[in-house]
């Protein structure tokens, strides 16, 4: 009987697309992702040494110790679960993502875990080490010359292949359960419980999708903490301008040199209203800060960690000047060995015309005297 006839005779229309084979695959895929989380330990909250007499504790949430080496491991897990549970990720169909690299490394890992192909659409300038890691996890790299075209290129590839465009820049904020479920915010607050200042005055994040800062801010508001959220933005990014002017259509032409953060448009996952404060951090200052981090704790980190750390040190300086005690948290987003040919290469700095010396002197002077030099 045709559906017209059904309507004429008043019968119930009933289309059953349930597929036992697919549901079996889906259950198994979700189990594998959940089991991976169950096998994993939480990341450390490290202390950045500051003079005792300041009465201020600075912490770094070390997200580089996830199995795929960055804070994007949490996001990739959430995006895969969201895509699977929405019925968007299907057996045998590729998952495609626009990424500056870290998300793609983590997504390649989860794609392999559940047995679907993965393609990363990335700027040609993405570090060689990240490309190697994507391929190591069985993914394929597809490069674009203009980072602003990543989104359309990804959507086009998905349409061509019948795959799913994950679209972290849209879905990062909603795929993460911001009320808890061991998200990054809940983990930080739990790890601070026995500290002398368990409720930090500030948490500093950086923004790529904006999802991490949205999760932190929403959690703090939901839990009724007084902690404020600061987002540090690098050169060649428009989050700072968009946030300060309220113009969400703002764009900028150049790609960010700080891999993982800084975007040419206000990404949909960035939630401006939830953020208390923003800082524009010069790229040279970010590199000076990651180098100072290595000196302080013996660890190399990526440029986004430096952008956040510079901003956190400025916040600490403000607290010292105001005679405030308390704690500040920033993020160690990914490891420095991914960027030996960039932030740890003096030749790269020279080629980029970046002079880190004045910023290194500022950090040194601050840590020695407690005063932040003017300028
Ligand atoms: C190394 C690194 N740091 C920081 C971020 C920012 O995180 P979010 O996308 O949650 O804003 C990213 C995002 O890609 C990243 O790759």
Tab-separated table of C-alpha atoms in Angstrom, residues 138-324:
chain	number	residue	atom	x	y	z
A	138	UNK	CA	46.499	5.186	11.144
A	139	UNK	CA	45.101	8.555	10.024
A	140	UNK	CA	45.690	10.389	6.746
A	141	UNK	CA	46.783	14.050	6.458
A	142	UNK	CA	45.144	16.339	3.918
A	143	UNK	CA	46.795	19.785	3.767
A	144	UNK	CA	45.353	23.171	2.841
A	145	UNK	CA	47.444	26.268	2.063
A	146	UNK	CA	45.015	28.764	3.578
A	147	UNK	CA	43.916	27.752	7.122
A	148	UNK	CA	40.634	29.625	6.585
A	149	UNK	CA	39.604	27.005	4.008
A	150	UNK	CA	39.921	24.050	6.427
A	151	UNK	CA	36.224	24.037	7.259
A	152	UNK	CA	34.895	23.888	3.679
A	153	UNK	CA	37.593	21.421	2.627
A	154	UNK	CA	36.540	19.101	5.470
A	155	UNK	CA	32.838	19.370	4.661
A	156	UNK	CA	33.590	18.697	0.981
A	157	UNK	CA	35.659	15.602	1.806
A	158	UNK	CA	32.882	14.286	4.037
A	159	UNK	CA	30.315	14.805	1.264
A	160	UNK	CA	32.565	13.072	-1.289
A	161	UNK	CA	33.323	10.042	0.862
A	162	UNK	CA	30.032	9.656	2.714
A	163	UNK	CA	31.964	10.272	5.911
A	164	UNK	CA	31.281	12.399	8.969
A	165	UNK	CA	32.826	15.867	9.421
A	166	UNK	CA	33.390	15.978	13.169
A	167	UNK	CA	33.596	19.832	13.271
A	168	UNK	CA	35.287	20.415	16.634
A	169	UNK	CA	34.953	24.169	16.186
A	170	UNK	CA	31.167	23.881	16.370
A	171	UNK	CA	30.692	20.911	18.671
A	172	UNK	CA	33.528	21.158	21.235
A	173	UNK	CA	31.469	23.146	23.732
A	174	UNK	CA	28.391	20.932	23.580
A	175	UNK	CA	30.065	17.519	23.312
A	176	UNK	CA	31.732	17.972	26.710
A	177	UNK	CA	29.624	17.402	29.797
A	178	UNK	CA	30.360	20.743	31.513
A	179	UNK	CA	28.530	19.872	34.759
A	180	UNK	CA	31.098	17.255	35.687
A	181	UNK	CA	31.756	13.678	34.573
A	182	UNK	CA	35.471	14.123	35.244
A	183	UNK	CA	35.848	16.989	32.822
A	184	UNK	CA	38.993	19.117	33.118
A	185	UNK	CA	37.336	21.576	35.532
A	186	UNK	CA	36.000	18.977	37.941
A	187	UNK	CA	39.391	17.266	37.937
A	188	UNK	CA	41.230	20.524	38.784
A	189	UNK	CA	38.908	21.325	41.700
A	190	UNK	CA	39.153	17.791	43.069
A	191	UNK	CA	42.954	17.880	42.921
A	192	UNK	CA	43.031	21.240	44.739
A	193	UNK	CA	40.933	19.976	47.661
A	194	UNK	CA	43.865	19.556	50.079
A	195	UNK	CA	45.738	22.719	49.013
A	196	UNK	CA	45.897	25.853	51.150
A	197	UNK	CA	43.849	27.786	48.548
A	198	UNK	CA	41.515	25.127	47.109
A	199	UNK	CA	39.342	27.596	45.214
A	200	UNK	CA	41.630	29.326	42.712
A	201	UNK	CA	41.296	33.073	42.239
A	202	UNK	CA	41.844	32.575	38.506
A	203	UNK	CA	41.992	29.786	35.944
A	204	UNK	CA	43.727	30.708	32.697
A	205	UNK	CA	42.912	28.921	29.436
A	206	UNK	CA	43.768	29.505	25.808
A	207	UNK	CA	41.345	29.115	22.923
A	208	UNK	CA	41.425	27.014	19.776
A	209	UNK	CA	37.826	25.890	19.579
A	210	UNK	CA	37.080	27.731	22.844
A	211	UNK	CA	35.651	24.510	24.255
A	212	UNK	CA	38.074	24.208	27.181
A	213	UNK	CA	37.427	27.754	28.375
A	214	UNK	CA	33.663	27.220	27.992
A	215	UNK	CA	33.798	24.021	30.063
A	216	UNK	CA	35.882	25.676	32.790
A	217	UNK	CA	33.639	28.738	32.992
A	218	UNK	CA	30.357	26.828	32.936
A	219	UNK	CA	31.540	24.436	35.641
A	220	UNK	CA	32.684	27.296	37.907
A	221	UNK	CA	29.320	29.039	37.508
A	222	UNK	CA	27.347	25.838	37.968
A	223	UNK	CA	29.270	24.966	41.158
A	224	UNK	CA	28.910	28.556	42.448
A	225	UNK	CA	32.662	29.117	42.876
A	226	UNK	CA	34.172	32.614	42.928
A	227	UNK	CA	36.980	31.574	40.571
A	228	UNK	CA	37.278	33.781	37.498
A	229	UNK	CA	38.255	32.632	34.010
A	230	UNK	CA	40.834	34.400	31.858
A	231	UNK	CA	41.482	33.473	28.219
A	232	UNK	CA	44.898	34.300	26.749
A	233	UNK	CA	44.900	34.914	22.991
A	234	UNK	CA	48.020	34.880	20.755
A	235	UNK	CA	48.959	37.212	17.876
A	236	UNK	CA	47.082	36.543	14.607
A	237	UNK	CA	43.824	35.544	16.274
A	238	UNK	CA	40.553	37.373	16.619
A	239	UNK	CA	39.081	36.022	19.883
A	240	UNK	CA	40.449	38.990	21.866
A	241	UNK	CA	39.076	41.577	19.442
A	242	UNK	CA	35.734	39.789	19.122
A	243	UNK	CA	35.372	39.539	22.902
A	244	UNK	CA	36.385	43.132	23.668
A	245	UNK	CA	34.284	44.715	20.901
A	246	UNK	CA	31.353	42.293	21.043
A	247	UNK	CA	31.661	41.812	17.261
A	248	UNK	CA	31.310	38.059	16.722
A	249	UNK	CA	31.779	38.452	12.944
A	250	UNK	CA	35.354	39.678	13.291
A	251	UNK	CA	37.972	37.877	11.150
A	252	UNK	CA	41.713	38.159	10.619
A	253	UNK	CA	43.923	37.248	7.677
A	254	UNK	CA	47.033	35.573	9.081
A	255	UNK	CA	47.213	32.071	10.544
A	256	UNK	CA	48.319	31.734	14.180
A	257	UNK	CA	51.941	30.745	14.849
A	258	UNK	CA	50.962	29.191	18.166
A	259	UNK	CA	49.763	25.750	17.159
A	260	UNK	CA	46.418	24.726	18.613
A	261	UNK	CA	45.235	28.201	19.530
A	262	UNK	CA	44.382	31.473	17.850
A	263	UNK	CA	41.768	31.425	15.098
A	264	UNK	CA	40.936	33.628	12.096
A	265	UNK	CA	37.266	33.822	13.171
A	266	UNK	CA	35.241	33.695	16.406
A	267	UNK	CA	34.607	29.951	16.540
A	268	UNK	CA	31.065	28.834	17.450
A	269	UNK	CA	32.403	26.863	20.445
A	270	UNK	CA	33.875	29.989	22.030
A	271	UNK	CA	31.346	31.254	24.595
A	272	UNK	CA	32.243	34.930	25.178
A	273	UNK	CA	29.626	35.660	27.834
A	274	UNK	CA	31.067	33.029	30.182
A	275	UNK	CA	34.590	34.539	30.178
A	276	UNK	CA	35.671	37.147	32.760
A	277	UNK	CA	38.857	38.498	31.235
A	278	UNK	CA	41.028	38.220	28.141
A	279	UNK	CA	44.688	39.024	27.470
A	280	UNK	CA	46.435	39.462	24.135
A	281	UNK	CA	49.808	37.762	24.559
A	282	UNK	CA	52.601	38.421	22.031
A	283	UNK	CA	53.966	35.191	20.499
A	284	UNK	CA	57.507	36.112	21.599
A	285	UNK	CA	56.264	36.358	25.214
A	286	UNK	CA	54.655	32.903	24.908
A	287	UNK	CA	57.942	31.390	23.713
A	288	UNK	CA	59.877	33.143	26.504
A	289	UNK	CA	57.373	31.683	28.981
A	290	UNK	CA	57.709	28.059	27.769
A	291	UNK	CA	61.461	28.388	27.936
A	292	UNK	CA	61.138	29.740	31.521
A	293	UNK	CA	58.874	26.770	32.300
A	294	UNK	CA	61.606	24.355	31.313
A	295	UNK	CA	64.008	26.213	33.572
A	296	UNK	CA	61.504	26.122	36.474
A	297	UNK	CA	60.161	22.550	36.295
A	298	UNK	CA	62.394	20.772	33.785
A	299	UNK	CA	59.661	20.214	31.214
A	300	UNK	CA	59.273	21.389	27.629
A	301	UNK	CA	55.768	22.387	26.479
A	302	UNK	CA	54.057	23.771	23.377
A	303	UNK	CA	53.399	27.405	22.544
A	304	UNK	CA	49.825	27.465	23.850
A	305	UNK	CA	51.155	26.546	27.302
A	306	UNK	CA	53.485	29.556	27.057
A	307	UNK	CA	50.632	31.882	26.053
A	308	UNK	CA	48.627	30.792	29.114
A	309	UNK	CA	51.629	30.826	31.435
A	310	UNK	CA	52.601	34.377	30.475
A	311	UNK	CA	49.061	35.479	31.237
A	312	UNK	CA	49.030	33.552	34.553
A	313	UNK	CA	52.326	35.160	35.607
A	314	UNK	CA	50.859	38.607	34.905
A	315	UNK	CA	47.843	37.729	37.027
A	316	UNK	CA	50.131	36.560	39.835
A	317	UNK	CA	52.053	39.857	39.518
A	318	UNK	CA	48.803	41.764	39.935
A	319	UNK	CA	47.970	39.736	43.044
A	320	UNK	CA	51.452	40.344	44.520
A	321	UNK	CA	51.099	44.075	43.855
A	322	UNK	CA	47.656	44.120	45.507
A	323	UNK	CA	48.878	42.077	48.491
A	324	UNK	CA	46.412	39.274	47.648
